[in-house]
XYZ file of C-alpha atoms in Angstrom:
719
model
C -54.387 103.644 17.371
C -51.009 103.546 15.640
C -49.929 106.869 17.199
C -50.757 105.547 20.741
C -48.804 102.262 19.946
C -45.714 104.355 19.258
C -45.704 106.251 22.551
C -43.156 105.421 25.149
C -44.173 102.624 27.448
C -44.704 103.574 30.952
C -42.869 101.653 33.711
C -42.992 102.452 37.432
C -40.042 101.464 39.722
C -40.072 101.729 43.485
C -37.334 101.319 46.078
C -36.334 103.224 49.124
C -32.737 103.578 48.082
C -31.977 106.302 45.471
C -28.903 104.353 44.202
C -31.026 101.442 43.151
C -33.572 103.798 41.456
C -30.617 105.263 39.497
C -29.609 101.718 38.385
C -33.225 101.056 37.136
C -33.203 104.303 35.143
C -29.740 103.633 33.534
C -30.824 100.079 32.421
C -34.285 101.075 31.172
C -33.259 104.398 29.551
C -29.849 103.885 28.053
C -28.396 106.502 25.702
C -28.118 104.004 22.842
C -30.092 100.992 21.704
C -29.098 97.729 23.270
C -27.821 94.776 21.263
C -30.076 92.337 23.175
C -33.404 93.949 21.860
C -34.168 91.103 19.400
C -33.350 88.443 22.027
C -35.476 90.130 24.623
C -38.510 90.402 22.221
C -38.110 86.612 21.369
C -38.050 85.925 25.100
C -41.293 87.882 25.469
C -42.851 85.823 22.831
C -41.796 82.639 24.685
C -42.991 83.912 28.037
C -46.418 85.363 27.039
C -47.162 83.781 23.694
C -47.530 86.839 21.545
C -46.837 85.799 18.017
C -45.881 89.330 16.947
C -43.547 90.003 19.894
C -40.390 88.897 17.964
C -41.110 91.408 15.279
C -41.638 94.423 17.651
C -39.467 97.394 17.462
C -37.291 98.313 20.394
C -39.325 99.575 23.331
C -38.856 103.162 24.745
C -39.659 103.560 28.389
C -41.135 106.438 30.367
C -39.959 105.527 33.800
C -41.441 106.828 37.008
C -39.436 106.393 40.196
C -41.034 106.178 43.601
C -39.407 105.685 47.032
C -42.624 105.098 49.193
C -45.427 102.776 48.802
C -47.953 105.600 49.012
C -46.240 107.393 46.068
C -46.644 104.252 44.030
C -50.406 103.957 44.636
C -50.941 107.677 43.708
C -48.920 107.317 40.553
C -50.813 104.339 39.358
C -54.206 106.201 40.162
C -53.124 109.235 38.146
C -51.941 106.984 35.359
C -55.272 105.383 35.014
C -57.180 108.669 35.270
C -55.037 110.086 32.390
C -55.654 106.932 30.256
C -51.969 106.140 30.105
C -51.550 103.192 32.475
C -48.300 101.512 33.385
C -47.200 98.315 31.584
C -45.149 97.097 34.619
C -44.598 98.037 38.201
C -41.359 96.925 39.867
C -41.779 96.927 43.731
C -39.145 96.459 46.330
C -40.575 94.387 49.277
C -38.960 96.478 52.086
C -39.743 100.383 51.764
C -39.423 101.843 55.249
C -40.776 103.769 56.996
C -44.190 103.446 55.458
C -46.167 100.474 54.150
C -44.126 97.661 52.429
C -44.151 96.643 48.806
C -46.697 93.911 49.285
C -49.320 96.352 50.533
C -48.450 98.647 47.583
C -48.935 95.583 45.218
C -52.406 94.891 46.619
C -53.461 98.539 46.106
C -52.007 98.547 42.614
C -53.851 95.454 41.729
C -57.183 97.001 42.924
C -56.547 99.914 40.752
C -55.335 98.124 37.607
C -56.156 94.382 37.013
C -53.972 94.182 33.872
C -50.679 95.748 35.018
C -47.630 93.275 35.472
C -46.400 93.439 39.012
C -42.727 92.423 39.624
C -41.756 91.846 43.262
C -38.032 92.712 43.757
C -36.495 91.371 47.129
C -33.185 90.501 48.518
C -34.593 88.546 51.417
C -34.946 84.838 51.384
C -37.925 84.761 53.851
C -40.389 86.180 51.377
C -43.200 83.723 50.851
C -44.299 83.698 47.266
C -47.443 81.618 47.917
C -48.744 84.193 50.422
C -47.996 87.036 47.953
C -49.852 85.198 45.214
C -52.871 84.802 47.341
C -52.886 88.521 48.204
C -52.140 89.853 44.699
C -53.910 87.705 42.053
C -53.869 86.643 39.165
C -50.740 84.628 39.335
C -49.852 85.043 35.584
C -49.424 88.800 36.280
C -47.193 88.586 39.239
C -43.389 87.898 38.953
C -40.329 87.879 41.126
C -36.729 89.127 40.814
C -34.072 88.306 43.411
C -31.539 91.010 44.313
C -28.855 91.641 43.126
C -30.564 91.321 39.626
C -28.810 91.243 36.433
C -29.211 93.942 33.669
C -30.530 91.537 31.181
C -33.044 89.924 33.642
C -34.628 93.394 34.333
C -34.753 94.164 30.601
C -36.449 90.824 29.868
C -39.204 91.484 32.218
C -39.547 95.061 31.028
C -39.718 94.053 27.316
C -41.993 91.091 27.802
C -44.495 92.840 29.978
C -44.441 95.823 27.678
C -45.125 93.562 24.635
C -48.030 91.959 26.623
C -49.512 95.273 27.469
C -49.326 96.554 23.793
C -50.860 93.359 22.532
C -53.744 93.633 25.003
C -54.363 97.339 24.163
C -54.307 96.448 20.479
C -56.928 93.859 21.100
C -59.035 96.238 23.167
C -58.896 98.845 20.348
C -59.781 96.250 17.805
C -62.800 95.256 19.879
C -64.036 98.942 20.069
C -63.477 99.244 16.289
C -65.682 96.213 15.916
C -68.351 97.640 18.201
C -68.351 100.881 16.182
C -68.827 98.919 13.092
C -71.712 97.056 14.568
C -73.280 100.384 15.578
C -72.705 101.733 12.068
C -74.334 98.573 10.625
C -77.322 98.960 12.916
C -77.793 102.618 11.769
C -77.675 101.414 8.141
C -80.318 98.785 8.965
C -82.631 101.378 10.558
C -82.393 103.510 7.501
C -83.026 100.439 5.151
C -86.140 99.341 7.117
C -87.742 102.665 6.082
C -87.730 101.659 2.465
C -90.300 99.412 0.735
C -87.832 96.603 0.465
C -86.458 97.077 3.896
C -87.230 93.705 5.436
C -85.310 91.767 2.818
C -82.273 94.158 2.960
C -82.470 94.101 6.736
C -82.160 90.379 6.933
C -79.230 90.348 4.477
C -77.293 92.950 6.417
C -77.841 91.200 9.714
C -76.630 87.988 8.367
C -73.561 89.611 6.822
C -72.752 91.377 10.200
C -73.137 88.198 11.965
C -70.731 86.370 9.676
C -68.229 89.166 9.873
C -68.486 89.066 13.717
C -68.139 85.394 13.935
C -65.125 85.293 11.630
C -63.351 88.103 13.716
C -63.839 86.343 16.921
C -62.944 82.984 15.497
C -59.703 84.465 14.234
C -58.930 85.877 17.510
C -59.591 82.576 19.264
C -57.535 80.572 16.704
C -54.577 82.902 16.876
C -54.301 82.627 20.625
C -51.516 80.644 22.239
C -53.632 79.622 25.198
C -55.712 76.457 25.062
C -59.328 77.550 24.655
C -62.252 75.069 24.936
C -65.994 75.126 25.252
C -67.639 71.998 26.857
C -71.318 71.175 27.224
C -72.675 69.815 30.480
C -72.698 66.227 29.083
C -68.878 66.464 28.393
C -68.854 67.064 24.720
C -66.456 69.598 23.216
C -68.427 72.265 21.367
C -65.188 74.160 20.402
C -61.454 73.950 20.845
C -58.894 76.287 19.148
C -55.767 75.472 17.178
C -53.432 75.810 20.156
C -55.637 73.159 21.970
C -55.371 70.783 19.104
C -51.598 71.234 18.693
C -50.889 70.685 22.391
C -53.274 67.908 22.978
C -52.328 66.115 19.750
C -55.976 65.592 18.379
C -57.453 66.423 15.054
C -60.766 68.288 14.751
C -62.567 65.139 13.700
C -61.302 63.115 16.751
C -62.525 66.007 19.039
C -66.026 65.373 17.954
C -66.066 61.938 19.519
C -64.099 62.926 22.514
C -65.359 63.524 26.082
C -63.773 65.891 28.550
C -63.379 63.196 31.062
C -60.962 61.378 28.661
C -58.452 64.178 28.862
C -58.428 64.815 32.559
C -55.727 62.981 34.552
C -57.121 60.649 37.326
C -55.408 62.802 39.939
C -57.336 65.870 38.774
C -60.738 64.405 38.347
C -62.079 65.491 41.699
C -60.631 69.030 41.188
C -62.407 69.216 37.774
C -65.837 68.072 39.183
C -65.492 70.513 41.967
C -64.771 73.395 39.457
C -67.749 72.386 37.266
C -70.055 72.401 40.217
C -68.925 75.935 41.019
C -69.387 77.066 37.422
C -72.989 75.663 37.362
C -73.695 77.942 40.199
C -72.363 80.855 38.252
C -68.980 81.100 39.758
C -65.720 81.766 37.804
C -62.768 79.503 38.785
C -59.667 81.665 38.377
C -55.994 80.388 38.301
C -56.895 76.754 38.700
C -54.246 74.135 38.065
C -55.257 70.897 36.576
C -53.429 67.995 34.633
C -54.646 67.125 31.173
C -53.614 63.933 29.393
C -52.656 64.400 25.738
C -53.305 61.790 23.013
C -49.959 59.915 23.439
C -50.555 59.604 27.209
C -48.199 62.320 28.386
C -49.467 64.480 31.235
C -49.625 68.247 30.735
C -50.038 70.691 33.627
C -52.235 73.669 32.669
C -53.257 76.783 34.594
C -56.122 79.035 33.663
C -59.824 79.909 34.289
C -63.082 78.111 33.899
C -66.121 80.355 33.365
C -69.865 79.727 32.700
C -71.287 80.036 29.129
C -74.780 81.600 29.227
C -77.492 81.477 26.565
C -80.743 83.336 27.020
C -80.014 83.766 30.685
C -79.236 80.116 31.359
C -75.847 78.519 31.973
C -75.471 75.841 29.179
C -71.803 75.102 29.112
C -68.363 76.106 30.378
C -65.594 78.038 28.703
C -61.883 77.086 29.593
C -58.913 79.233 28.943
C -55.737 77.495 29.963
C -52.020 77.752 29.440
C -49.521 74.867 29.314
C -47.205 75.499 32.344
C -45.505 72.030 32.399
C -42.163 73.355 31.368
C -42.387 76.330 33.716
C -43.187 74.075 36.671
C -40.286 71.736 35.714
C -37.878 74.735 35.589
C -39.140 76.045 38.870
C -38.687 72.659 40.486
C -35.212 72.330 39.097
C -34.378 75.791 40.394
C -35.656 75.038 43.870
C -33.569 71.789 43.855
C -30.395 73.666 42.782
C -31.088 76.290 45.575
C -31.549 73.525 48.067
C -28.420 71.659 47.031
C -26.401 74.997 47.094
C -27.618 75.753 50.713
C -26.806 72.142 51.788
C -23.427 72.370 50.215
C -22.462 75.703 51.912
C -23.643 74.287 55.264
C -21.673 71.061 54.690
C -18.549 72.925 53.693
C -18.706 75.232 56.623
C -19.134 72.342 59.001
C -16.310 70.484 57.478
C -13.974 73.571 57.640
C -14.557 74.001 61.359
C -14.488 70.301 62.078
C -11.089 69.971 60.280
C -9.560 72.525 62.664
C -10.594 70.328 65.527
C -9.346 67.107 63.875
C -5.963 68.795 63.209
C -5.513 69.356 66.917
C -6.864 65.849 67.940
C -4.587 63.925 65.428
C -1.583 66.210 66.074
C -1.699 65.675 69.802
C -2.132 61.813 69.278
C 0.970 61.773 66.994
C 2.987 63.664 69.655
C 1.801 61.174 72.220
C 2.731 58.120 70.200
C 6.102 59.616 69.634
C 6.728 60.294 73.263
C 5.276 57.099 74.804
C 7.361 54.069 75.573
C 6.644 51.275 73.128
C 5.598 49.056 75.948
C 3.074 51.529 77.424
C -0.589 50.293 77.734
C -1.694 53.767 76.499
C -0.463 53.222 73.050
C -3.540 51.159 71.961
C -5.798 53.917 73.401
C -4.008 56.736 71.580
C -4.033 54.725 68.337
C -7.795 54.195 68.805
C -8.197 58.048 69.102
C -6.054 58.483 66.018
C -8.055 56.021 64.037
C -11.344 57.612 64.952
C -10.001 60.960 63.868
C -8.820 59.603 60.548
C -12.366 58.259 60.031
C -13.811 61.532 60.912
C -11.423 63.230 58.574
C -12.688 60.896 55.680
C -16.255 62.034 56.454
C -15.179 65.819 56.210
C -13.515 64.941 52.865
C -16.746 63.564 51.511
C -18.602 66.651 52.816
C -16.070 68.863 51.118
C -16.515 66.916 47.930
C -20.289 67.293 48.038
C -19.930 70.987 48.656
C -17.438 71.384 45.830
C -14.830 72.904 48.251
C -12.236 70.217 48.080
C -8.900 70.765 46.619
C -8.261 69.151 43.125
C -5.031 67.969 41.484
C -6.076 68.111 37.841
C -4.659 65.835 35.249
C -5.460 64.920 31.726
C -6.932 61.455 31.987
C -8.076 58.618 29.655
C -11.181 57.082 31.452
C -10.470 53.748 29.920
C -6.970 53.511 31.500
C -8.490 54.546 34.886
C -11.142 51.848 34.866
C -8.726 49.174 33.547
C -6.269 50.064 36.461
C -9.156 49.904 38.911
C -10.590 46.520 37.594
C -8.885 44.222 39.966
C -9.616 46.460 43.011
C -13.272 46.726 41.950
C -13.760 43.017 41.756
C -12.654 42.812 45.396
C -14.970 45.556 46.411
C -18.113 44.154 44.749
C -17.466 40.493 45.859
C -17.444 37.273 44.181
C -21.231 36.890 43.650
C -21.329 39.945 41.575
C -20.003 39.841 38.018
C -18.160 42.891 36.671
C -18.235 43.693 32.897
C -16.500 46.522 31.082
C -17.601 48.043 27.675
C -14.954 50.611 26.940
C -15.389 52.829 24.013
C -12.932 53.107 21.237
C -10.662 56.286 20.755
C -12.133 57.694 23.887
C -11.551 61.420 24.369
C -9.499 62.929 27.139
C -10.912 64.613 30.318
C -9.357 66.925 32.880
C -10.120 65.627 36.470
C -8.518 64.742 39.686
C -7.573 61.051 39.423
C -7.974 60.331 43.066
C -11.419 61.984 43.138
C -12.541 60.078 39.968
C -11.401 56.843 41.511
C -13.556 57.725 44.583
C -16.656 58.392 42.291
C -16.184 54.873 40.613
C -15.772 53.105 43.938
C -18.769 54.758 45.531
C -20.971 53.904 42.592
C -19.683 50.337 42.626
C -20.375 50.063 46.310
C -23.945 51.318 45.866
C -24.464 48.749 42.985
C -23.149 45.957 45.293
C -25.426 46.966 48.068
C -28.484 46.933 45.712
C -27.816 43.245 44.896
C -27.583 41.296 48.120
C -28.273 38.025 46.233
C -25.668 38.710 43.592
C -26.025 40.287 40.056
C -24.112 42.125 37.529
C -22.251 45.536 37.281
C -21.482 46.977 33.952
C -18.984 49.777 33.453
C -19.271 51.630 30.121
C -17.458 54.531 28.494
C -18.226 56.413 25.239
C -17.693 59.693 23.384
C -21.026 61.627 23.252
C -21.891 64.708 21.153
C -25.039 66.561 22.465
C -26.921 68.806 20.171
C -29.162 71.557 21.518
C -32.273 69.284 21.392
C -30.654 66.412 23.137
C -29.091 68.603 25.801
C -32.421 70.276 26.545
C -33.834 66.838 27.564
C -31.236 66.641 30.346
C -31.632 69.226 33.179
C -28.604 71.669 33.097
C -26.831 69.866 30.236
C -25.107 71.916 27.562
C -24.510 71.070 24.024
C -21.104 69.962 22.979
C -18.591 67.065 23.135
C -18.527 64.933 26.352
C -17.014 61.760 27.618
C -19.427 59.611 29.404
C -18.765 56.929 32.050
C -21.826 54.759 32.991
C -22.283 52.299 35.898
C -25.162 49.862 35.495
C -26.474 47.249 37.926
C -29.281 44.567 37.981
C -30.236 45.469 41.495
C -33.470 46.481 43.184
C -33.695 49.829 41.688
C -35.197 53.019 43.340
C -38.640 54.463 43.798
C -39.505 57.971 42.532
C -39.598 59.200 46.150
C -36.246 57.957 46.907
C -34.762 59.557 43.722
C -35.845 62.996 44.904
C -33.391 62.824 47.830
C -30.479 60.834 46.241
C -27.866 63.711 46.483
C -28.873 64.965 49.865
C -26.065 64.478 52.533
C -26.871 61.646 55.092
C -29.817 60.560 53.279
C -29.661 56.685 53.060
C -31.986 53.715 52.610
C -29.541 51.355 54.218
C -29.859 49.902 57.810
C -28.323 51.820 60.664
C -24.657 51.387 60.605
C -24.522 50.210 57.034
C -24.015 53.556 55.405
C -23.282 57.266 55.925
C -25.554 58.690 53.296
C -22.469 60.502 51.690
C -21.827 58.179 48.686
C -23.869 59.838 45.990
C -23.558 63.304 47.491
C -19.790 62.868 47.195
C -20.202 61.629 43.469
C -22.401 64.798 42.827
C -19.977 67.259 44.259
C -16.891 65.883 42.553
C -18.641 65.603 39.171
C -19.997 69.286 39.581
C -16.564 70.594 40.604
C -15.091 68.852 37.504
C -17.661 70.829 35.341
C -19.577 67.673 34.607
C -23.133 66.356 35.049
C -24.614 63.293 36.608
C -27.921 61.647 35.793
C -29.634 58.627 37.361
C -32.162 56.245 35.671
C -33.794 53.761 37.979
C -37.049 51.927 38.584
C -38.052 49.654 41.425
C -37.017 46.045 40.658
C -35.443 47.058 37.430
C -31.824 48.093 38.325
C -30.126 51.511 38.179
C -27.946 53.256 35.718
C -25.794 56.225 36.710
C -24.389 58.219 33.756
C -21.649 60.823 34.255
C -20.711 63.312 31.525
C -17.301 65.084 31.763
C -16.142 67.782 29.243
C -13.827 66.523 26.473
C -10.554 68.197 25.994
C -8.435 67.997 22.927
C -5.251 66.938 24.387
C -3.464 63.580 25.248
C -3.687 61.921 28.627
C -0.828 62.117 31.192
C 0.882 59.196 33.007
C -0.495 59.412 36.562
C 1.288 58.171 39.568
C -1.344 58.477 42.432
C 0.802 57.220 45.218
C 4.149 58.706 46.059
C 6.915 56.452 47.487
C 7.321 56.888 51.180
C 10.443 58.817 52.235
C 12.171 59.660 55.546
C 10.761 62.701 57.421
C 12.362 65.816 55.874
C 13.590 68.530 58.296
C 14.816 72.063 57.978
C 16.282 75.038 59.822
C 14.599 77.885 57.931
C 12.591 80.721 59.545
C 8.800 80.361 59.271
C 6.055 82.887 59.879
C 2.947 80.982 61.050
C -0.390 82.845 60.736
C -3.459 80.863 62.238
C -6.410 82.392 64.106
C -7.550 79.240 65.874
C -5.482 79.132 69.131
C -5.356 75.365 69.421
C -4.319 74.839 65.832
C -1.629 77.512 66.042
C -0.070 76.101 69.198
C -0.078 72.576 67.769
C 1.472 73.736 64.485
C 4.232 75.582 66.371
C 5.066 72.370 68.134
C 5.206 70.492 64.822
C 7.529 73.024 63.208
C 9.887 73.020 66.175
C 10.096 69.223 66.096
C 10.974 69.475 62.498
C 13.798 71.896 63.310
C 12.356 75.187 61.995
C 12.536 78.545 63.701
C 9.001 80.014 64.216
C 7.352 83.319 64.454
C 3.677 82.949 65.250
C 0.763 85.386 64.702
C -2.977 85.075 65.283
C -4.094 87.605 62.601
C -2.786 89.387 59.534
C -2.042 92.654 61.288
C 0.269 90.945 63.861
C 1.779 88.968 60.905
C 2.615 92.126 59.004
C 4.200 93.637 62.148
C 6.376 90.505 62.681
C 7.323 90.211 59.082
C 8.361 93.964 58.846
C 10.314 93.974 62.113
C 12.057 90.461 61.876
C 15.692 90.677 62.412
C 16.233 87.806 59.869
C 14.712 86.990 56.581
C 11.448 85.006 56.711
C 12.046 82.057 54.447
C 8.426 80.925 54.246
C 4.917 82.116 55.398
C 2.571 79.401 56.494
C -0.859 80.835 56.657
C -4.585 79.900 56.948
C -6.726 81.180 54.166
C -9.922 82.036 55.907
C -9.306 84.468 58.840
C -11.355 87.264 60.366
C -10.998 90.765 58.818
C -8.119 89.955 56.535
C -7.806 86.688 54.536
C -4.749 84.737 54.031
C -4.637 85.699 50.294
C -4.806 89.482 50.971
C -2.155 89.116 53.657
C 0.218 87.312 51.125
C -0.229 89.985 48.542
C 0.718 92.747 51.232
C 3.718 90.681 52.245
C 5.045 90.122 48.727
C 4.817 93.828 48.081
C 7.424 94.090 50.854
C 9.427 91.022 49.768
C 8.329 89.831 46.276
C 10.129 86.511 46.445
C 8.466 85.337 49.749
C 7.466 81.668 49.537
C 3.939 80.578 50.795
C 2.242 77.553 51.984
C -1.502 78.044 52.422
C -3.449 75.738 54.710
C -7.281 75.371 55.023
C -10.161 73.130 55.895
C -11.516 73.695 52.272
C -10.395 75.678 49.204
C -13.381 77.807 48.011
C -12.718 80.661 50.266
C -11.704 84.346 50.067
C -8.787 83.941 47.626
C -8.046 84.154 43.955
C -7.410 80.600 42.766
C -4.560 81.996 40.489
C -2.602 82.856 43.590
C -2.251 79.089 44.301
C -0.440 78.640 40.931
C 2.143 81.479 41.536
C 5.790 80.388 41.893
C 6.755 79.556 45.349
C 3.185 78.800 46.550
C 1.752 75.553 47.913
C -1.311 74.283 49.797
C -1.817 71.717 52.523
C -5.299 70.621 53.536
C -6.542 70.287 57.081
C -6.324 68.031 59.006
C -2.662 67.287 58.230
C -0.064 65.118 59.988
C 3.554 66.127 60.871
C 4.681 63.856 57.838
C 2.567 65.713 55.377
C 3.486 69.073 56.758
C 7.233 68.175 56.671
C 6.876 67.148 52.978
C 4.826 70.152 51.820
C 7.326 72.605 53.499
C 10.369 71.046 51.703
C 8.416 71.117 48.439
C 7.872 74.740 48.547
C 11.081 75.869 50.043
C 12.981 73.744 47.459
C 10.856 75.153 44.590
C 8.884 71.983 43.737
C 5.195 72.288 44.757
C 3.589 69.097 43.486
C 0.264 69.024 41.595
C -2.017 71.375 39.840
C -4.080 73.012 42.564
C -7.641 74.423 41.701
C -10.552 75.759 43.945
C-alpha cells in the first residue's frame, strides 16, 4: 500500500490548443519544488476536510495531455483497466471539431464515479446548473475561468490529489479489514473442530465484532462530514463528532433530541419528501437542506440520505452531510461582485459616449449665448438647453463614480475637518425637522482621498437619511480609528486586516427590508416615488469608496433606522490644507500652436472652434497616424498636444509616447469621458501633462491649457 501511495499522481488535461497544454505541463511538472506546497496542502484540507492533507508531502504528477474529447474518454478507460485511475481531469468546454468538454465529462463520470472533474472555460455563457445536472455529483465537479492563475490550478490539483489518496487509503484499509475477517473466519472453522470449539468460537466472534465496530466507529468519528442515523420516529441513533461540533449539542442532549427540532421551517417539506423517498428504498443524492444549530443559527448542508436496512427491512435513515454555508456565502459574494463589475463597465461605457454628446451640446450652447444679442428671446431657450446638459453631465459623473472611472484629485485629509467644514451646509440639506449630531473621534488618522468626492459621499448619505425620515428624526455622523484583526475582518465581506479610519452615518428613519438591501448599490434602483430620486446616490457612494481603496457596509432593519459605515485606509502622514473652490479669473487666452487629436467628428469640430476663439493656432487630426504625420511635417513647433485618450487602433497614451520620442519636451493635455482607459496612470503625472474631463466648457479648457503650457498642472491625478 505504501509503495502505491508514493507513485506519481495521475492528472489528465484536455484542450484543443497545444499552447495551453504546454502551460498545464509547465505548471504541474516544474523542474523544482514550488514554495506554495504547504499552503496548497492546507487549502486541500480546508476544501475537502482531510485532516492529514496539511502533512502530506509534495505531490508529483504524471500528466496526460489530450486535444480531443474522444482521446479523453479512451485515456480514462485505459487508466481504469490498468488500475491506475486519474485523480483529476481538467476539461476545456470547447474542443472542436469533435464533441465538447461537457460530453467528455459525462463519459468520464460514467467510467469513474470518484474522479474530480474541473471544467475550464473562457466563455461566460456556460450554465453551471445544467452541467451539474448532467455530471453528478456536485461535490466532484469544479470550475476554473480562463485565463486561470498558476496558483489556482495548483490548488485544485493538490486538493483533488489529496482527496483521491485519502479515498484510496480508506479503500485499502477496508480491504485489509475484510482480509482479517476472512482470516478470523478460517481460525473459527479450525477451532470448531476441537472439543472446546464452541466456547472458543463464541469468544473469537465477539472479539472480531468488537474490533470491527471499533474500526468503523473510528472512521466515522474522524470524518469531517456530519454523519447521522435517525430512526423512523425521529430519534437520533448515532451522530459523529463533526455533527456534535457543528450543531453545538452534547451526546447527552442528542438522546432527547428529535430530528424535526434541527430542521429549519423552510426545509421541513423537503425533509419529509426525502424521508418518503428513502422509505421506498431510494437514495437522495446531493440534497441541500438547512439545519438549525443549538444557538438558533441556520446552517446550510449538502449531502446524501440513504436507507438503513436490518434483516431486509428499512429501519432508519443514514445521513451524510457537509456544511456548505460559508461556500454558498462566498459564491453569492462572488456573483454579486461580478454583477457589480459588469454594471460598472456598462455604466462607464455609457457615460463615456454620453459625455462626448454633452460636450457638443454644451459647447454649441455657449457659442450661441456669446453670439446672441442680449435682448434676444432665444437666450432663455439656449440657457434651458445648457441647464439640461449640465444636469445630464451630473448624472454621467455619478455613473462614472459608481464605475470607478472618475478622475480623482487625491489629498491627505482629516475627516473631522471635512465634516466640521460641511456641518452648516448639511444642516440646510437635511432640514430643520431633522437634528444633526457629530461624534468625532480624537486623534483621528489621516486618509488619502478626493475631497470633492468625499463631500459628495457625505451629502448623498445625508440626503438618503433625510428622505427616510419624512416626519423628522436624527442624523448622527461618527468618526473613529479602527484596527481590524484577521478574525474581525473575516466577518465583513472583502475587508482586509489593518488600520482604518471609519466614518459612519446613522439615521432614525424607516430602515430597509432584506429584499431592498440586496439591490442597494445597483444604478437606478430606488424606492422613492417617480421624480423623487435617480437611484444613483448609493451606487455613487459605492464607486467613490471602492476607487479610494475603501469599503462600505450597511446595517438596516425595517422601522429601526439605517447605519452606513465607510472604512478608508489610514495613512501615516499629516493632512493638507484643502481649497476646493478656486477663485474665478478672466478667460485666459494664447497664441501657441496646438495639435488636436479627437476621433469623434462633432467633438473635434467644436474643440477647433473653441481653440480658435481663445486665439490658438490649430492642427486637427482624427486618429493617431494622421497626428503623427502632421506633427512630423509641421513647419513650426507644436507647443501642446490636446488628445483624446480612448481612440480606435492607437490610444492617446501610445500616441504621446511616440510623439515624445520625436520631441521629448512636448506638453500634453489629455481629454476623456472617463479615466480608466488604455493608458498608464503614471503618464498623467509626468512633467508637462494635464487632464480635462468631458464635457468641458470654454472656460475650463482655457484654464487647463494655460496650466499645462505654463508648467503648473493642478491636482494629483489618478485613474
